[in-house]
mmCIF file with all atom_site columns, C-alpha atoms in Angstrom:
data_model
loop_
_atom_site.group_PDB
_atom_site.id
_atom_site.type_symbol
_atom_site.label_atom_id
_atom_site.label_alt_id
_atom_site.label_comp_id
_atom_site.label_asym_id
_atom_site.label_entity_id
_atom_site.label_seq_id
_atom_site.pdbx_PDB_ins_code
_atom_site.Cartn_x
_atom_site.Cartn_y
_atom_site.Cartn_z
_atom_site.occupancy
_atom_site.B_iso_or_equiv
_atom_site.pdbx_formal_charge
_atom_site.auth_seq_id
_atom_site.auth_comp_id
_atom_site.auth_asym_id
_atom_site.auth_atom_id
_atom_site.pdbx_PDB_model_num
ATOM 1   C CA . UNK L 1 1   ? 2.940   -20.839 -3.683  1.00 0.00 ? 1   UNK L CA 1
ATOM 2   C CA . UNK L 1 2   ? 2.762   -17.375 -1.967  1.00 0.00 ? 2   UNK L CA 1
ATOM 3   C CA . UNK L 1 3   ? 3.500   -14.123 -4.021  1.00 0.00 ? 3   UNK L CA 1
ATOM 4   C CA . UNK L 1 4   ? 2.712   -10.692 -3.290  1.00 0.00 ? 4   UNK L CA 1
ATOM 5   C CA . UNK L 1 5   ? 3.663   -8.058  -5.490  1.00 0.00 ? 5   UNK L CA 1
ATOM 6   C CA . UNK L 1 6   ? 3.641   -4.604  -5.803  1.00 0.00 ? 6   UNK L CA 1
ATOM 7   C CA . UNK L 1 7   ? 3.505   -2.896  -9.426  1.00 0.00 ? 7   UNK L CA 1
ATOM 8   C CA . UNK L 1 8   ? 3.330   0.953   -10.443 1.00 0.00 ? 8   UNK L CA 1
ATOM 9   C CA . UNK L 1 9   ? 5.837   3.240   -9.072  1.00 0.00 ? 9   UNK L CA 1
ATOM 10  C CA . UNK L 1 10  ? 7.898   5.381   -10.868 1.00 0.00 ? 10  UNK L CA 1
ATOM 11  C CA . UNK L 1 11  ? 9.522   9.132   -11.231 1.00 0.00 ? 11  UNK L CA 1
ATOM 12  C CA . UNK L 1 12  ? 7.187   11.718  -10.693 1.00 0.00 ? 12  UNK L CA 1
ATOM 13  C CA . UNK L 1 13  ? 6.934   15.904  -10.422 1.00 0.00 ? 13  UNK L CA 1
ATOM 14  C CA . UNK L 1 14  ? 5.109   17.385  -7.345  1.00 0.00 ? 14  UNK L CA 1
ATOM 15  C CA . UNK L 1 15  ? 2.089   17.888  -7.960  1.00 0.00 ? 15  UNK L CA 1
ATOM 16  C CA . UNK L 1 16  ? 1.487   14.312  -10.152 1.00 0.00 ? 16  UNK L CA 1
ATOM 17  C CA . UNK L 1 17  ? -0.140  11.235  -9.743  1.00 0.00 ? 17  UNK L CA 1
ATOM 18  C CA . UNK L 1 18  ? 0.360   7.837   -8.998  1.00 0.00 ? 18  UNK L CA 1
ATOM 19  C CA . UNK L 1 19  ? -1.674  4.512   -8.365  1.00 0.00 ? 19  UNK L CA 1
ATOM 20  C CA . UNK L 1 20  ? 0.208   1.407   -6.811  1.00 0.00 ? 20  UNK L CA 1
ATOM 21  C CA . UNK L 1 21  ? -1.370  -2.437  -7.331  1.00 0.00 ? 21  UNK L CA 1
ATOM 22  C CA . UNK L 1 22  ? -0.494  -5.298  -4.960  1.00 0.00 ? 22  UNK L CA 1
ATOM 23  C CA . UNK L 1 23  ? -1.021  -8.502  -6.686  1.00 0.00 ? 23  UNK L CA 1
ATOM 24  C CA . UNK L 1 24  ? -1.528  -11.783 -4.025  1.00 0.00 ? 24  UNK L CA 1
ATOM 25  C CA . UNK L 1 25  ? -1.369  -15.135 -4.547  1.00 0.00 ? 25  UNK L CA 1
ATOM 26  C CA . UNK L 1 26  ? -1.382  -18.207 -3.187  1.00 0.00 ? 26  UNK L CA 1
ATOM 27  C CA . UNK L 1 27  ? -4.030  -17.137 -0.133  1.00 0.00 ? 27  UNK L CA 1
ATOM 28  C CA . UNK L 1 28  ? -7.530  -16.517 0.909   1.00 0.00 ? 28  UNK L CA 1
ATOM 29  C CA . UNK L 1 29  ? -6.868  -12.843 0.253   1.00 0.00 ? 29  UNK L CA 1
ATOM 30  C CA . UNK L 1 30  ? -10.205 -12.086 1.139   1.00 0.00 ? 30  UNK L CA 1
ATOM 31  C CA . UNK L 1 31  ? -9.908  -13.464 4.785   1.00 0.00 ? 31  UNK L CA 1
ATOM 32  C CA . UNK L 1 32  ? -6.191  -10.847 4.717   1.00 0.00 ? 32  UNK L CA 1
ATOM 33  C CA . UNK L 1 33  ? -5.794  -7.230  6.222   1.00 0.00 ? 33  UNK L CA 1
ATOM 34  C CA . UNK L 1 34  ? -4.660  -5.204  3.836   1.00 0.00 ? 34  UNK L CA 1
ATOM 35  C CA . UNK L 1 35  ? -2.027  -2.561  4.438   1.00 0.00 ? 35  UNK L CA 1
ATOM 36  C CA . UNK L 1 36  ? 0.143   -0.012  2.461   1.00 0.00 ? 36  UNK L CA 1
ATOM 37  C CA . UNK L 1 37  ? 3.658   0.919   3.729   1.00 0.00 ? 37  UNK L CA 1
ATOM 38  C CA . UNK L 1 38  ? 6.353   3.191   3.007   1.00 0.00 ? 38  UNK L CA 1
ATOM 39  C CA . UNK L 1 39  ? 10.122  3.660   3.958   1.00 0.00 ? 39  UNK L CA 1
ATOM 40  C CA . UNK L 1 40  ? 12.564  6.909   3.039   1.00 0.00 ? 40  UNK L CA 1
ATOM 41  C CA . UNK L 1 41  ? 16.812  5.992   3.251   1.00 0.00 ? 41  UNK L CA 1
ATOM 42  C CA . UNK L 1 42  ? 17.152  6.684   6.916   1.00 0.00 ? 42  UNK L CA 1
ATOM 43  C CA . UNK L 1 43  ? 13.692  7.278   7.673   1.00 0.00 ? 43  UNK L CA 1
ATOM 44  C CA . UNK L 1 44  ? 11.770  4.364   9.569   1.00 0.00 ? 44  UNK L CA 1
ATOM 45  C CA . UNK L 1 45  ? 9.049   2.396   7.845   1.00 0.00 ? 45  UNK L CA 1
ATOM 46  C CA . UNK L 1 46  ? 5.761   3.748   8.475   1.00 0.00 ? 46  UNK L CA 1
ATOM 47  C CA . UNK L 1 47  ? 2.404   2.789   7.731   1.00 0.00 ? 47  UNK L CA 1
ATOM 48  C CA . UNK L 1 48  ? 0.713   4.442   5.235   1.00 0.00 ? 48  UNK L CA 1
ATOM 49  C CA . UNK L 1 49  ? -2.957  3.087   5.118   1.00 0.00 ? 49  UNK L CA 1
ATOM 50  C CA . UNK L 1 50  ? -4.936  0.133   5.707   1.00 0.00 ? 50  UNK L CA 1
ATOM 51  C CA . UNK L 1 51  ? -7.730  -1.653  4.926   1.00 0.00 ? 51  UNK L CA 1
ATOM 52  C CA . UNK L 1 52  ? -9.589  -4.554  6.922   1.00 0.00 ? 52  UNK L CA 1
ATOM 53  C CA . UNK L 1 53  ? -11.873 -5.595  4.727   1.00 0.00 ? 53  UNK L CA 1
ATOM 54  C CA . UNK L 1 54  ? -13.679 -4.016  0.507   1.00 0.00 ? 54  UNK L CA 1
ATOM 55  C CA . UNK L 1 55  ? -16.532 -3.035  3.334   1.00 0.00 ? 55  UNK L CA 1
ATOM 56  C CA . UNK L 1 56  ? -13.948 -1.146  6.253   1.00 0.00 ? 56  UNK L CA 1
ATOM 57  C CA . UNK L 1 57  ? -13.474 2.493   6.205   1.00 0.00 ? 57  UNK L CA 1
ATOM 58  C CA . UNK L 1 58  ? -10.450 3.022   5.379   1.00 0.00 ? 58  UNK L CA 1
ATOM 59  C CA . UNK L 1 59  ? -7.554  4.425   7.682   1.00 0.00 ? 59  UNK L CA 1
ATOM 60  C CA . UNK L 1 60  ? -4.591  6.547   6.766   1.00 0.00 ? 60  UNK L CA 1
ATOM 61  C CA . UNK L 1 61  ? -1.391  8.397   7.999   1.00 0.00 ? 61  UNK L CA 1
ATOM 62  C CA . UNK L 1 62  ? -2.086  12.278  8.823   1.00 0.00 ? 62  UNK L CA 1
ATOM 63  C CA . UNK L 1 63  ? 0.694   13.482  6.053   1.00 0.00 ? 63  UNK L CA 1
ATOM 64  C CA . UNK L 1 64  ? -1.705  11.683  3.082   1.00 0.00 ? 64  UNK L CA 1
ATOM 65  C CA . UNK L 1 65  ? -5.088  11.497  4.248   1.00 0.00 ? 65  UNK L CA 1
ATOM 66  C CA . UNK L 1 66  ? -7.442  13.722  1.743   1.00 0.00 ? 66  UNK L CA 1
ATOM 67  C CA . UNK L 1 67  ? -4.622  12.795  -1.501  1.00 0.00 ? 67  UNK L CA 1
ATOM 68  C CA . UNK L 1 68  ? -3.847  8.903   -1.148  1.00 0.00 ? 68  UNK L CA 1
ATOM 69  C CA . UNK L 1 69  ? -6.825  6.340   -1.400  1.00 0.00 ? 69  UNK L CA 1
ATOM 70  C CA . UNK L 1 70  ? -6.437  2.800   -0.978  1.00 0.00 ? 70  UNK L CA 1
ATOM 71  C CA . UNK L 1 71  ? -8.851  0.109   -2.214  1.00 0.00 ? 71  UNK L CA 1
ATOM 72  C CA . UNK L 1 72  ? -9.682  -3.570  -2.500  1.00 0.00 ? 72  UNK L CA 1
ATOM 73  C CA . UNK L 1 73  ? -11.176 -5.845  -5.515  1.00 0.00 ? 73  UNK L CA 1
ATOM 74  C CA . UNK L 1 74  ? -10.845 -9.116  -3.539  1.00 0.00 ? 74  UNK L CA 1
ATOM 75  C CA . UNK L 1 75  ? -11.965 -10.819 -6.927  1.00 0.00 ? 75  UNK L CA 1
ATOM 76  C CA . UNK L 1 76  ? -8.762  -9.773  -8.109  1.00 0.00 ? 76  UNK L CA 1
ATOM 77  C CA . UNK L 1 77  ? -6.589  -10.718 -5.145  1.00 0.00 ? 77  UNK L CA 1
ATOM 78  C CA . UNK L 1 78  ? -5.784  -7.060  -5.801  1.00 0.00 ? 78  UNK L CA 1
ATOM 79  C CA . UNK L 1 79  ? -4.690  -4.036  -3.128  1.00 0.00 ? 79  UNK L CA 1
ATOM 80  C CA . UNK L 1 80  ? -4.424  -0.439  -4.128  1.00 0.00 ? 80  UNK L CA 1
ATOM 81  C CA . UNK L 1 81  ? -3.079  2.647   -3.433  1.00 0.00 ? 81  UNK L CA 1
ATOM 82  C CA . UNK L 1 82  ? -3.995  6.018   -5.407  1.00 0.00 ? 82  UNK L CA 1
ATOM 83  C CA . UNK L 1 83  ? -2.058  8.936   -4.905  1.00 0.00 ? 83  UNK L CA 1
ATOM 84  C CA . UNK L 1 84  ? -2.913  12.338  -6.030  1.00 0.00 ? 84  UNK L CA 1
ATOM 85  C CA . UNK L 1 85  ? -0.541  15.826  -4.904  1.00 0.00 ? 85  UNK L CA 1
ATOM 86  C CA . UNK L 1 86  ? 2.632   13.609  -5.238  1.00 0.00 ? 86  UNK L CA 1
ATOM 87  C CA . UNK L 1 87  ? 4.870   16.013  -2.903  1.00 0.00 ? 87  UNK L CA 1
ATOM 88  C CA . UNK L 1 88  ? 9.247   15.672  -2.446  1.00 0.00 ? 88  UNK L CA 1
ATOM 89  C CA . UNK L 1 89  ? 8.138   13.812  0.986   1.00 0.00 ? 89  UNK L CA 1
ATOM 90  C CA . UNK L 1 90  ? 6.111   11.391  -0.354  1.00 0.00 ? 90  UNK L CA 1
ATOM 91  C CA . UNK L 1 91  ? 9.532   9.600   -1.777  1.00 0.00 ? 91  UNK L CA 1
ATOM 92  C CA . UNK L 1 92  ? 9.702   6.221   -0.331  1.00 0.00 ? 92  UNK L CA 1
ATOM 93  C CA . UNK L 1 93  ? 9.971   2.717   -0.907  1.00 0.00 ? 93  UNK L CA 1
ATOM 94  C CA . UNK L 1 94  ? 6.348   1.757   -0.280  1.00 0.00 ? 94  UNK L CA 1
ATOM 95  C CA . UNK L 1 95  ? 5.300   -1.894  0.437   1.00 0.00 ? 95  UNK L CA 1
ATOM 96  C CA . UNK L 1 96  ? 2.841   -3.784  0.861   1.00 0.00 ? 96  UNK L CA 1
ATOM 97  C CA . UNK L 1 97  ? 1.461   -6.325  3.521   1.00 0.00 ? 97  UNK L CA 1
ATOM 98  C CA . UNK L 1 98  ? -1.562  -8.556  3.960   1.00 0.00 ? 98  UNK L CA 1
ATOM 99  C CA . UNK L 1 99  ? -1.775  -10.631 7.008   1.00 0.00 ? 99  UNK L CA 1
ATOM 100 C CA . UNK L 1 100 ? -5.283  -12.461 9.262   1.00 0.00 ? 100 UNK L CA 1
ATOM 101 C CA . UNK L 1 101 ? -2.256  -12.511 12.845  1.00 0.00 ? 101 UNK L CA 1
ATOM 102 C CA . UNK L 1 102 ? -1.749  -15.440 11.613  1.00 0.00 ? 102 UNK L CA 1
ATOM 103 C CA . UNK L 1 103 ? 0.163   -15.660 8.348   1.00 0.00 ? 103 UNK L CA 1
ATOM 104 C CA . UNK L 1 104 ? 1.830   -12.355 7.085   1.00 0.00 ? 104 UNK L CA 1
ATOM 105 C CA . UNK L 1 105 ? 2.839   -11.460 3.575   1.00 0.00 ? 105 UNK L CA 1
ATOM 106 C CA . UNK L 1 106 ? 5.393   -8.803  2.107   1.00 0.00 ? 106 UNK L CA 1
ATOM 107 C CA . UNK L 1 107 ? 5.690   -7.363  -1.256  1.00 0.00 ? 107 UNK L CA 1
ATOM 108 C CA . UNK L 1 108 ? 9.096   -6.451  -2.326  1.00 0.00 ? 108 UNK L CA 1
ATOM 109 C CA . UNK L 1 109 ? 8.539   -2.501  -2.558  1.00 0.00 ? 109 UNK L CA 1
ATOM 110 C CA . UNK L 1 110 ? 8.341   -0.049  -5.189  1.00 0.00 ? 110 UNK L CA 1
ATOM 111 C CA . UNK L 1 111 ? 9.952   3.382   -5.413  1.00 0.00 ? 111 UNK L CA 1
ATOM 112 C CA . UNK L 1 112 ? 7.867   5.728   -5.917  1.00 0.00 ? 112 UNK L CA 1
ATOM 113 C CA . UNK L 1 113 ? 10.142  9.338   -6.204  1.00 0.00 ? 113 UNK L CA 1
ATOM 114 C CA . UNK L 1 114 ? 8.851   12.782  -6.643  1.00 0.00 ? 114 UNK L CA 1
ATOM 115 C CA . UNK L 1 115 ? 11.398  15.618  -7.462  1.00 0.00 ? 115 UNK L CA 1
ATOM 116 C CA . UNK L 1 116 ? 11.321  18.483  -10.053 1.00 0.00 ? 116 UNK L CA 1
#
């Protein structure tokens, strides 16, 4: 069975750091493009970062560029989102997505709350 599970969220103060991870199983991880999204209550889901392959140049939303880093470890079937200098505006449910344009898998989401 296919599983794709996020972890690492939590409640932090502004300026703090968190690293999210998403572990996949049941599919050929290396063949899938990896994406991180976030969605805050009452807001539309937005793309935060993506990484096509482990050798690709990552892409980031302007609001997180320079603060967030996406990476992947295909040997461990894991995609990461390292977040630094977190701001209240970063508060959202963060979701990972994997797709090869034939199949698509979503994680259940992990909550990140940034509040003083």
